[in-house]
């Protein structure tokens, strides 16, 4: 049973930073998935850090599902987002983009050239790395966007870029991602 982990309408940060349980890719990707198909906040911990300047076995990234959308309804939920982060691609997951850049995978333009991923082999390698080292937890919350800013300001989340300029790793991560995008633009579009 997953506790809702909220205090006064906000997500309790300790529910993400010191969760009772962390889930692996193997556990999350089974059907039926233990991840609920509802709105909430999720946190990523890593058995091995994706960069030497980051610590292992601690919360490094927080995400929400769905995002707030003023003019339409999102179909995203915890189950869809967490599963996508484990097996999707960098074009649809800022977490995957960040991890791949930190791990030195080659970002490439694909399709029409507007989307960027690590290609089939790179995405497969990233999925395997995440299966080996990434662990996730979550807290159900009806309106997760109300807690996102509070969590990012309260916690040390080096892999979050949005709303996180105060983090010591922010400028380094932003630069690494910018360099990877620039290199991808200089390479031919990948098939």
Coordinates of N, CA, C and O in Angstrom, one line a residue:
X1 N 0.8 -1.2 0.0 CA 0.0 0.0 0.0 C 0.9 1.2 0.0 O 1.8 1.4 0.8
X2 N 0.6 2.2 -0.9 CA 1.4 3.4 -1.0 C 0.6 4.5 -0.2 O -0.5 4.7 -0.5
X3 N 1.3 5.1 0.7 CA 0.6 6.2 1.4 C 0.6 7.4 0.5 O 1.4 7.7 -0.3
X4 N -0.4 8.2 0.7 CA -0.6 9.4 -0.1 C 0.5 10.4 0.2 O 0.9 11.2 -0.6
X5 N 1.1 10.4 1.4 CA 2.3 11.2 1.7 C 2.1 12.7 1.6 O 3.0 13.4 1.1
X6 N 0.9 13.2 1.9 CA 0.7 14.6 1.8 C 0.4 15.3 3.2 O -0.1 14.6 4.1
X7 N 0.9 16.5 3.3 CA 0.7 17.3 4.5 C 0.1 18.6 4.1 O 0.7 19.4 3.3
X8 N -1.1 18.9 4.5 CA -1.8 20.2 4.2 C -1.9 20.4 2.7 O -1.8 21.5 2.3
X9 N -2.1 19.4 1.9 CA -2.3 19.5 0.5 C -1.0 19.4 -0.3 O -1.0 19.3 -1.5
X10 N 0.2 19.6 0.4 CA 1.5 19.5 -0.3 C 2.1 18.1 0.0 O 1.8 17.4 1.0
X11 N 2.9 17.6 -0.9 CA 3.6 16.4 -0.8 C 4.6 16.5 0.3 O 5.4 17.5 0.3
X12 N 4.6 15.5 1.2 CA 5.7 15.5 2.3 C 7.0 15.1 1.6 O 7.1 14.0 1.1
X13 N 8.0 16.0 1.7 CA 9.2 15.7 1.0 C 9.9 14.4 1.5 O 10.6 13.7 0.7
X14 N 9.7 14.0 2.7 CA 10.4 12.8 3.2 C 9.8 11.6 2.6 O 10.4 10.5 2.5
X15 N 8.5 11.7 2.1 CA 7.9 10.5 1.4 C 8.7 10.2 0.1 O 8.7 9.1 -0.4
X16 N 9.4 11.2 -0.4 CA 10.2 11.0 -1.6 C 11.7 10.8 -1.3 O 12.4 10.0 -1.9
X17 N 12.2 11.6 -0.4 CA 13.6 11.5 -0.1 C 14.0 10.3 0.8 O 15.1 9.8 0.7
X18 N 13.1 9.9 1.6 CA 13.3 8.7 2.5 C 12.1 7.8 2.4 O 11.4 7.5 3.4
X19 N 11.8 7.2 1.2 CA 10.6 6.4 1.1 C 10.7 5.1 1.8 O 11.8 4.6 2.0
X20 N 9.5 4.5 2.1 CA 9.5 3.2 2.7 C 9.9 2.1 1.7 O 10.4 1.1 2.1
X21 N 9.8 2.4 0.4 CA 10.0 1.4 -0.7 C 10.5 2.1 -1.9 O 10.0 3.1 -2.3
X22 N 11.5 1.5 -2.6 CA 11.9 2.0 -3.9 C 11.6 0.8 -4.9 O 11.8 -0.3 -4.6
X23 N 11.2 1.2 -6.1 CA 10.8 0.2 -7.1 C 11.8 0.2 -8.3 O 12.2 1.2 -8.8
X24 N 12.1 -1.0 -8.8 CA 13.0 -1.1 -9.9 C 12.2 -1.2 -11.2 O 11.0 -1.3 -11.2
X25 N 12.9 -1.1 -12.4 CA 12.3 -1.2 -13.7 C 11.6 -2.5 -13.8 O 10.4 -2.6 -14.3
X26 N 12.2 -3.6 -13.4 CA 11.6 -4.9 -13.5 C 10.3 -5.0 -12.8 O 9.3 -5.6 -13.2
X27 N 10.2 -4.3 -11.6 CA 9.0 -4.4 -10.8 C 7.9 -3.5 -11.4 O 6.7 -3.8 -11.4
X28 N 8.3 -2.3 -11.9 CA 7.4 -1.3 -12.5 C 6.8 -1.7 -13.8 O 5.7 -1.4 -14.1
X29 N 7.6 -2.4 -14.6 CA 7.2 -2.7 -16.0 C 6.3 -4.0 -16.2 O 5.9 -4.3 -17.3
X30 N 6.1 -4.7 -15.1 CA 5.2 -5.9 -15.1 C 3.8 -5.4 -15.3 O 3.4 -4.2 -15.1
X31 N 2.9 -6.3 -15.7 CA 1.5 -6.1 -15.8 C 0.8 -7.1 -14.9 O 1.1 -8.2 -15.0
X32 N -0.1 -6.6 -14.0 CA -0.4 -5.2 -13.8 C 0.8 -4.5 -13.0 O 1.4 -5.1 -12.2
X33 N 1.0 -3.3 -13.4 CA 2.0 -2.5 -12.8 C 1.6 -2.1 -11.3 O 0.4 -1.7 -11.1
X34 N 2.5 -2.0 -10.4 CA 2.2 -1.5 -9.1 C 2.0 0.0 -9.0 O 1.5 0.5 -8.1
X35 N 2.5 0.7 -10.1 CA 2.3 2.1 -10.1 C 0.9 2.5 -10.4 O 0.3 2.0 -11.5
X36 N 0.2 3.3 -9.6 CA -1.2 3.6 -9.8 C -1.4 4.5 -11.0 O -0.5 5.4 -11.3
X37 N -2.5 4.4 -11.7 CA -2.8 5.2 -12.9 C -3.5 6.4 -12.4 O -4.7 6.7 -12.9
X38 N -2.9 7.2 -11.5 CA -3.5 8.4 -11.0 C -2.5 9.5 -11.0 O -1.3 9.3 -11.3
X39 N -2.9 10.7 -10.6 CA -2.0 11.9 -10.6 C -1.1 11.8 -9.4 O -1.4 11.2 -8.4
X40 N 0.1 12.4 -9.5 CA 1.0 12.4 -8.3 C 2.4 12.9 -8.7 O 2.6 13.4 -9.7
X41 N 3.3 12.7 -7.7 CA 4.7 13.1 -7.8 C 5.5 11.9 -7.6 O 5.2 11.0 -6.9
X42 N 6.6 11.8 -8.4 CA 7.5 10.7 -8.3 C 8.9 11.1 -8.1 O 9.3 12.2 -8.5
X43 N 9.7 10.3 -7.5 CA 11.1 10.6 -7.2 C 12.1 9.5 -7.6 O 11.7 8.3 -7.4
X44 N 13.2 9.9 -8.2 CA 14.2 9.0 -8.7 C 15.4 8.9 -7.8 O 16.0 10.0 -7.6
X45 N 15.8 7.7 -7.4 CA 17.0 7.5 -6.6 C 17.9 6.6 -7.5 O 17.4 5.8 -8.4
X46 N 19.2 6.6 -7.3 CA 20.1 5.8 -8.1 C 21.1 5.1 -7.3 O 21.8 5.6 -6.5
X47 N 21.2 3.8 -7.5 CA 22.2 2.9 -6.9 C 23.6 3.3 -7.2 O 24.5 3.2 -6.4
X48 N 23.8 3.7 -8.5 CA 25.1 4.3 -9.0 C 24.7 5.6 -9.6 O 23.8 5.7 -10.4
X49 N 25.4 6.7 -9.2 CA 25.1 8.0 -9.7 C 25.5 8.1 -11.2 O 26.4 7.5 -11.7
X50 N 24.7 8.9 -12.0 CA 25.0 9.0 -13.4 C 26.2 10.0 -13.7 O 26.6 10.1 -14.8
X51 N 26.8 10.5 -12.6 CA 27.9 11.5 -12.8 C 28.8 11.4 -11.5 O 28.2 11.3 -10.4
X52 N 30.1 11.4 -11.7 CA 31.0 11.3 -10.5 C 30.7 12.3 -9.4 O 31.1 12.1 -8.2
X53 N 30.2 13.5 -9.7 CA 30.0 14.5 -8.7 C 28.7 14.4 -8.0 O 28.3 15.2 -7.1
X54 N 27.9 13.3 -8.3 CA 26.6 13.1 -7.6 C 26.7 11.9 -6.7 O 27.5 11.0 -6.9
X55 N 25.9 11.9 -5.6 CA 25.9 10.8 -4.7 C 25.0 9.7 -5.1 O 24.0 9.9 -5.7
X56 N 25.4 8.5 -4.7 CA 24.5 7.3 -4.9 C 23.5 7.2 -3.8 O 23.6 7.8 -2.7
X57 N 22.5 6.4 -4.1 CA 21.5 6.0 -3.1 C 20.8 7.1 -2.4 O 20.6 7.2 -1.2
X58 N 20.4 8.1 -3.3 CA 19.6 9.3 -2.7 C 18.8 9.8 -3.8 O 19.0 9.6 -5.0
X59 N 17.8 10.6 -3.4 CA 16.9 11.3 -4.4 C 17.7 12.3 -5.2 O 18.3 13.2 -4.6
X60 N 17.6 12.2 -6.5 CA 18.3 13.1 -7.4 C 17.3 13.9 -8.3 O 17.7 14.9 -8.9
X61 N 16.1 13.4 -8.5 CA 15.1 14.0 -9.5 C 13.7 13.8 -9.0 O 13.3 12.7 -8.5
X62 N 12.9 14.8 -9.2 CA 11.4 14.7 -8.9 C 10.7 15.1 -10.1 O 11.1 16.1 -10.8
X63 N 9.6 14.4 -10.4 CA 8.7 14.8 -11.5 C 7.3 14.7 -11.1 O 7.0 14.2 -10.0
X64 N 6.4 15.2 -12.0 CA 5.0 15.2 -11.7 C 4.2 14.7 -12.9 O 4.7 14.7 -14.0
X65 N 3.0 14.1 -12.6 CA 2.1 13.7 -13.6 C 0.7 13.8 -13.1 O 0.4 13.3 -12.0
X66 N -0.1 14.5 -13.8 CA 0.2 15.3 -15.1 C 0.7 16.6 -14.8 O 0.7 17.1 -13.6
X67 N 1.2 17.3 -15.8 CA 1.6 18.7 -15.7 C 0.3 19.5 -15.7 O -0.7 19.1 -16.2
X68 N 0.3 20.7 -15.2 CA -0.8 21.6 -15.2 C -1.0 22.1 -16.6 O -0.1 22.6 -17.3
X69 N -2.3 22.0 -17.1 CA -2.6 22.5 -18.5 C -3.9 23.3 -18.4 O -4.9 22.7 -18.1
X70 N -3.8 24.6 -18.6 CA -4.9 25.5 -18.4 C -6.0 25.3 -19.5 O -7.2 25.4 -19.2
X71 N -5.6 24.9 -20.7 CA -6.6 24.8 -21.8 C -6.9 23.4 -22.3 O -7.6 23.3 -23.3
X72 N -6.4 22.4 -21.6 CA -6.8 21.0 -22.0 C -6.5 20.1 -20.9 O -5.8 20.4 -19.9
X73 N -7.0 18.9 -21.0 CA -6.8 17.9 -20.0 C -5.7 16.9 -20.4 O -5.8 16.4 -21.5
X74 N -4.8 16.7 -19.5 CA -3.7 15.8 -19.8 C -4.1 14.3 -19.5 O -4.9 14.1 -18.6
X75 N -3.6 13.4 -20.3 CA -3.9 12.0 -20.1 C -2.8 11.3 -19.3 O -2.9 10.1 -19.1
X76 N -1.8 12.1 -18.9 CA -0.7 11.5 -18.2 C -1.1 11.2 -16.8 O -1.9 11.8 -16.2
X77 N -0.4 10.1 -16.2 CA -0.6 9.8 -14.8 C 0.7 9.2 -14.4 O 1.7 9.0 -15.1
X78 N 0.8 8.8 -13.1 CA 2.0 8.2 -12.5 C 2.5 7.0 -13.3 O 3.7 6.9 -13.7
X79 N 1.6 6.1 -13.6 CA 2.0 4.8 -14.3 C 2.6 5.1 -15.6 O 3.6 4.6 -16.0
X80 N 1.9 6.0 -16.4 CA 2.4 6.3 -17.8 C 3.8 6.9 -17.7 O 4.7 6.6 -18.5
X81 N 3.9 7.9 -16.9 CA 5.2 8.7 -16.8 C 6.4 7.8 -16.3 O 7.4 7.8 -16.9
X82 N 6.1 7.1 -15.2 CA 7.2 6.3 -14.7 C 7.6 5.2 -15.7 O 8.8 5.0 -15.9
X83 N 6.7 4.6 -16.3 CA 7.0 3.5 -17.2 C 7.7 4.1 -18.5 O 8.7 3.5 -19.0
X84 N 7.3 5.3 -18.9 CA 7.9 5.9 -20.0 C 9.4 6.3 -19.7 O 10.3 6.1 -20.5
X85 N 9.6 6.8 -18.5 CA 11.0 7.1 -18.1 C 11.9 5.9 -18.2 O 13.0 6.0 -18.6
X86 N 11.4 4.8 -17.8 CA 12.2 3.5 -17.8 C 12.4 3.0 -19.2 O 13.4 2.4 -19.5
X87 N 11.4 3.2 -20.1 CA 11.6 2.5 -21.4 C 11.3 3.4 -22.7 O 11.3 2.9 -23.8
X88 N 11.2 4.7 -22.5 CA 10.9 5.6 -23.6 C 12.1 6.1 -24.3 O 13.0 5.3 -24.5
X89 N 12.1 7.4 -24.6 CA 13.3 7.9 -25.3 C 13.5 9.4 -24.8 O 12.6 9.9 -24.1
X90 N 14.7 9.9 -25.1 CA 15.0 11.2 -24.6 C 14.2 12.4 -25.2 O 14.0 13.4 -24.5
X91 N 13.5 12.1 -26.3 CA 12.6 13.2 -26.8 C 11.4 13.4 -26.0 O 10.9 14.5 -25.9
X92 N 11.0 12.3 -25.3 CA 9.8 12.4 -24.5 C 10.0 12.4 -23.0 O 9.1 12.4 -22.2
X93 N 11.3 12.4 -22.6 CA 11.6 12.3 -21.1 C 12.9 13.2 -20.8 O 14.0 12.8 -21.2
X94 N 12.7 14.3 -20.1 CA 13.8 15.1 -19.8 C 14.7 14.4 -18.8 O 15.9 14.6 -18.8
X95 N 14.2 13.4 -18.0 CA 15.1 12.6 -17.2 C 16.0 11.8 -18.0 O 17.2 11.7 -17.8
X96 N 15.5 11.1 -19.0 CA 16.3 10.3 -19.9 C 17.3 11.1 -20.7 O 18.5 10.7 -20.8
X97 N 16.9 12.3 -21.1 CA 17.8 13.2 -21.8 C 19.0 13.6 -20.9 O 20.2 13.5 -21.2
X98 N 18.7 13.9 -19.6 CA 19.7 14.3 -18.7 C 20.6 13.1 -18.4 O 21.8 13.2 -18.4
X99 N 20.0 11.9 -18.1 CA 20.9 10.8 -17.8 C 21.8 10.4 -18.9 O 23.0 10.1 -18.7
X100 N 21.2 10.4 -20.1 CA 22.0 10.0 -21.3 C 23.2 11.0 -21.5 O 24.3 10.6 -21.8
X101 N 22.9 12.3 -21.3 CA 24.0 13.3 -21.5 C 25.1 13.1 -20.4 O 26.3 13.2 -20.7
X102 N 24.6 12.8 -19.2 CA 25.6 12.6 -18.1 C 26.4 11.4 -18.3 O 27.6 11.3 -17.9
X103 N 25.8 10.4 -18.9 CA 26.5 9.1 -19.1 C 27.3 9.1 -20.4 O 28.0 8.1 -20.7
X104 N 27.3 10.2 -21.1 CA 28.1 10.3 -22.3 C 27.6 9.7 -23.6 O 28.3 9.5 -24.5
X105 N 26.3 9.4 -23.6 CA 25.7 8.8 -24.8 C 25.6 9.9 -25.9 O 25.4 11.1 -25.6
X106 N 25.6 9.5 -27.2 CA 25.6 10.5 -28.3 C 24.1 10.8 -28.6 O 23.4 9.9 -29.1
X107 N 23.8 12.1 -28.4 CA 22.4 12.5 -28.8 C 22.4 12.8 -30.3 O 23.4 13.3 -30.9
X108 N 21.3 12.3 -31.0 CA 21.2 12.5 -32.4 C 19.8 13.0 -32.8 O 18.8 12.8 -32.1
X109 N 19.8 13.8 -33.9 CA 18.5 14.2 -34.4 C 17.9 13.0 -35.2 O 18.6 12.2 -35.8
X110 N 16.6 12.8 -35.0 CA 15.9 11.6 -35.6 C 14.7 12.1 -36.4 O 14.2 13.2 -36.1
X111 N 14.1 11.3 -37.2 CA 12.9 11.6 -37.9 C 13.1 12.8 -38.8 O 14.0 12.8 -39.7
X112 N 12.3 13.8 -38.6 CA 12.3 15.0 -39.4 C 13.6 15.9 -39.0 O 13.9 16.8 -39.7
X113 N 14.2 15.5 -37.9 CA 15.4 16.3 -37.5 C 15.1 17.2 -36.3 O 16.0 17.8 -35.8
X114 N 13.8 17.3 -35.9 CA 13.4 18.2 -34.8 C 13.5 17.4 -33.5 O 13.8 18.0 -32.4
X115 N 13.3 16.1 -33.5 CA 13.4 15.3 -32.2 C 14.8 14.9 -32.0 O 15.5 14.6 -33.0
X116 N 15.2 14.7 -30.8 CA 16.5 14.2 -30.5 C 16.4 13.1 -29.5 O 15.7 13.2 -28.5
X117 N 17.1 12.0 -29.8 CA 17.2 10.8 -29.0 C 18.6 10.3 -29.0 O 19.5 10.8 -29.7
X118 N 18.8 9.2 -28.3 CA 20.2 8.6 -28.3 C 20.2 7.5 -29.3 O 21.1 6.7 -29.3
X119 N 19.3 7.4 -30.2 CA 19.2 6.4 -31.2 C 18.8 5.0 -30.6 O 18.7 4.9 -29.4
X120 N 18.6 4.0 -31.4 CA 18.1 2.8 -30.9 C 19.1 2.1 -29.9 O 18.7 1.7 -28.8
X121 N 20.3 2.1 -30.3 CA 21.3 1.4 -29.4 C 21.5 2.3 -28.1 O 21.6 1.7 -27.0
X122 N 21.6 3.6 -28.3 CA 21.8 4.4 -27.1 C 20.7 4.4 -26.1 O 20.9 4.3 -24.9
X123 N 19.4 4.4 -26.7 CA 18.3 4.3 -25.8 C 18.2 3.0 -25.1 O 17.8 2.9 -23.9
X124 N 18.6 1.9 -25.8 CA 18.6 0.6 -25.2 C 19.6 0.5 -24.1 O 19.4 -0.1 -23.0
X125 N 20.8 1.1 -24.3 CA 21.8 1.1 -23.3 C 21.4 1.9 -22.1 O 21.6 1.5 -20.9
X126 N 20.7 3.0 -22.3 CA 20.2 3.8 -21.2 C 19.1 3.1 -20.5 O 19.1 3.1 -19.2
X127 N 18.2 2.4 -21.2 CA 17.2 1.6 -20.5 C 17.8 0.5 -19.6 O 17.3 0.3 -18.5
X128 N 18.9 -0.1 -20.1 CA 19.6 -1.1 -19.3 C 20.2 -0.5 -18.1 O 20.2 -1.1 -17.0
X129 N 20.9 0.7 -18.3 CA 21.5 1.3 -17.2 C 20.5 1.7 -16.1 O 20.7 1.5 -14.9
X130 N 19.3 2.2 -16.5 CA 18.2 2.5 -15.6 C 17.7 1.3 -14.9 O 17.4 1.3 -13.7
X131 N 17.6 0.2 -15.7 CA 17.1 -1.1 -15.1 C 18.1 -1.5 -14.0 O 17.7 -2.1 -12.9
X132 N 19.4 -1.3 -14.2 CA 20.4 -1.7 -13.2 C 20.5 -0.8 -12.0 O 20.7 -1.3 -10.9
X133 N 20.3 0.5 -12.2 CA 20.7 1.4 -11.2 C 19.6 2.4 -10.7 O 19.7 3.0 -9.7
X134 N 18.5 2.6 -11.5 CA 17.5 3.6 -11.2 C 16.4 2.9 -10.3 O 16.0 1.8 -10.6
X135 N 15.9 3.7 -9.3 CA 14.8 3.2 -8.5 C 13.9 4.4 -8.3 O 14.3 5.5 -8.2
X136 N 12.6 4.1 -8.2 CA 11.6 5.1 -8.2 C 10.6 4.9 -7.0 O 10.4 3.8 -6.6
X137 N 10.1 6.0 -6.6 CA 9.0 6.0 -5.6 C 8.0 7.0 -6.0 O 8.3 7.8 -6.9
X138 N 6.8 7.0 -5.4 CA 5.8 8.0 -5.8 C 4.8 8.2 -4.7 O 4.7 7.5 -3.7
X139 N 4.2 9.4 -4.8 CA 3.1 9.8 -3.9 C 1.9 10.2 -4.7 O 2.1 11.1 -5.6
X140 N 0.8 9.7 -4.4 CA -0.4 10.1 -5.1 C -0.8 11.5 -4.7 O -0.8 11.8 -3.5
X141 N -1.2 12.3 -5.6 CA -1.7 13.7 -5.3 C -2.6 14.2 -6.4 O -2.1 14.1 -7.6
X142 N -3.8 14.6 -6.1 CA -4.7 15.1 -7.2 C -4.2 16.2 -8.0 O -4.4 16.2 -9.2
X143 N -3.5 17.1 -7.5 CA -2.9 18.3 -8.2 C -1.4 18.5 -7.9 O -1.0 19.4 -7.2
X144 N -0.6 17.6 -8.5 CA 0.8 17.5 -8.2 C 1.6 18.8 -8.5 O 2.6 19.1 -7.9
X145 N 1.1 19.6 -9.5 CA 1.8 20.9 -9.8 C 1.8 21.8 -8.7 O 2.6 22.7 -8.6
X146 N 0.9 21.7 -7.7 CA 0.9 22.6 -6.5 C 2.1 22.3 -5.6 O 2.5 23.1 -4.8
X147 N 2.7 21.1 -5.7 CA 3.8 20.7 -4.8 C 5.2 20.8 -5.5 O 6.2 20.8 -4.9
X148 N 5.2 20.9 -6.8 CA 6.4 20.8 -7.6 C 7.4 21.9 -7.1 O 8.6 21.6 -6.8
X149 N 7.0 23.1 -7.1 CA 7.9 24.2 -6.8 C 8.4 24.1 -5.3 O 9.6 24.3 -5.1
X150 N 7.5 23.7 -4.4 CA 7.9 23.6 -3.0 C 8.9 22.5 -2.9 O 9.9 22.6 -2.2
X151 N 8.8 21.3 -3.6 CA 9.7 20.2 -3.5 C 11.1 20.6 -4.0 O 12.1 20.4 -3.5
X152 N 11.1 21.3 -5.2 CA 12.4 21.7 -5.8 C 13.1 22.7 -5.0 O 14.3 22.7 -4.9
X153 N 12.4 23.6 -4.3 CA 13.1 24.6 -3.5 C 13.5 24.0 -2.2 O 14.5 24.4 -1.6
X154 N 12.8 23.0 -1.7 CA 13.1 22.4 -0.4 C 14.2 21.3 -0.4 O 14.9 21.1 0.5
X155 N 14.3 20.6 -1.6 CA 15.2 19.4 -1.7 C 16.4 19.7 -2.6 O 16.3 20.6 -3.4
X156 N 17.5 19.0 -2.4 CA 18.6 19.1 -3.2 C 18.4 18.1 -4.4 O 18.6 16.9 -4.2
X157 N 18.0 18.6 -5.5 CA 17.6 17.8 -6.7 C 18.5 18.2 -7.9 O 18.1 18.9 -8.8
X158 N 19.7 17.7 -8.0 CA 20.6 18.1 -9.0 C 20.2 17.8 -10.4 O 20.7 18.4 -11.4
X159 N 19.3 16.8 -10.6 CA 18.9 16.5 -12.0 C 17.7 17.3 -12.5 O 17.3 17.2 -13.7
X160 N 17.0 18.0 -11.6 CA 16.0 18.9 -12.0 C 16.5 20.2 -12.6 O 17.4 20.8 -11.9
X161 N 16.1 20.7 -13.7 CA 16.6 21.9 -14.2 C 15.5 23.0 -14.0 O 15.8 24.1 -13.5
X162 N 14.3 22.8 -14.4 CA 13.2 23.7 -14.2 C 13.0 24.2 -12.8 O 13.0 23.4 -11.9
X163 N 13.0 25.5 -12.6 CA 12.8 26.1 -11.2 C 13.9 25.8 -10.3 O 13.7 25.8 -9.1
X164 N 15.1 25.4 -10.8 CA 16.2 24.9 -9.9 C 17.5 25.6 -10.1 O 18.5 25.0 -9.8
X165 N 17.5 26.8 -10.5 CA 18.8 27.5 -10.7 C 19.6 27.6 -9.5 O 20.8 27.8 -9.5
X166 N 19.0 27.5 -8.3 CA 19.8 27.6 -7.0 C 20.6 26.4 -6.8 O 21.5 26.4 -5.9
X167 N 20.4 25.3 -7.5 CA 21.1 24.1 -7.2 C 22.6 24.2 -7.8 O 22.8 24.7 -8.9
X168 N 23.5 23.7 -7.0 CA 24.9 23.8 -7.4 C 25.3 23.1 -8.7 O 26.2 23.5 -9.4
X169 N 24.5 22.1 -9.0 CA 24.8 21.3 -10.2 C 24.1 21.9 -11.5 O 24.3 21.4 -12.6
X170 N 23.2 22.8 -11.3 CA 22.3 23.3 -12.4 C 23.1 23.8 -13.6 O 22.8 23.4 -14.7
X171 N 24.1 24.7 -13.4 CA 24.8 25.3 -14.5 C 25.6 24.2 -15.3 O 25.6 24.2 -16.5
X172 N 26.1 23.3 -14.6 CA 26.9 22.2 -15.2 C 26.0 21.3 -16.0 O 26.4 21.0 -17.2
X173 N 24.9 20.9 -15.5 CA 23.9 20.1 -16.2 C 23.4 20.8 -17.4 O 23.3 20.2 -18.5
X174 N 23.0 22.0 -17.3 CA 22.5 22.8 -18.4 C 23.5 22.9 -19.5 O 23.2 22.7 -20.7
X175 N 24.8 23.1 -19.2 CA 25.8 23.2 -20.2 C 26.1 21.8 -20.9 O 26.2 21.8 -22.1
X176 N 26.1 20.7 -20.1 CA 26.2 19.4 -20.7 C 25.1 19.1 -21.7 O 25.4 18.6 -22.8
X177 N 23.9 19.4 -21.3 CA 22.8 19.2 -22.2 C 22.9 20.1 -23.5 O 22.6 19.6 -24.6
X178 N 23.2 21.3 -23.3 CA 23.4 22.3 -24.4 C 24.5 21.8 -25.4 O 24.3 21.8 -26.6
X179 N 25.6 21.3 -24.8 CA 26.7 20.8 -25.7 C 26.2 19.6 -26.5 O 26.5 19.4 -27.7
X180 N 25.5 18.7 -25.8 CA 25.0 17.5 -26.5 C 24.0 17.8 -27.6 O 24.1 17.3 -28.7
X181 N 23.1 18.8 -27.4 CA 22.2 19.3 -28.4 C 23.0 19.9 -29.6 O 22.6 19.7 -30.8
X182 N 24.0 20.7 -29.3 CA 24.8 21.4 -30.3 C 25.5 20.3 -31.2 O 25.5 20.4 -32.4
X183 N 26.1 19.3 -30.5 CA 26.8 18.3 -31.3 C 25.8 17.5 -32.2 O 26.1 17.2 -33.4
X184 N 24.6 17.3 -31.7 CA 23.5 16.6 -32.5 C 23.1 17.4 -33.7 O 22.9 16.8 -34.8
X185 N 23.1 18.7 -33.5 CA 22.7 19.6 -34.7 C 23.8 19.5 -35.8 O 23.5 19.8 -36.9
X186 N 25.0 19.3 -35.4 CA 26.1 19.3 -36.3 C 26.2 17.9 -37.1 O 26.9 17.8 -38.1
X187 N 25.6 16.9 -36.6 CA 25.6 15.6 -37.2 C 24.5 15.4 -38.1 O 23.4 16.0 -38.0
X188 N 24.6 14.5 -39.1 CA 23.5 14.2 -40.0 C 22.3 13.6 -39.2 O 22.5 13.0 -38.1
X189 N 21.1 13.7 -39.7 CA 19.9 13.1 -39.1 C 20.1 11.6 -39.1 O 20.5 11.0 -40.1
X190 N 19.9 11.0 -38.0 CA 20.0 9.5 -37.8 C 18.7 8.8 -38.3 O 17.6 9.3 -38.1
X191 N 18.9 7.6 -38.8 CA 17.7 6.9 -39.3 C 17.1 6.1 -38.2 O 17.7 5.8 -37.2

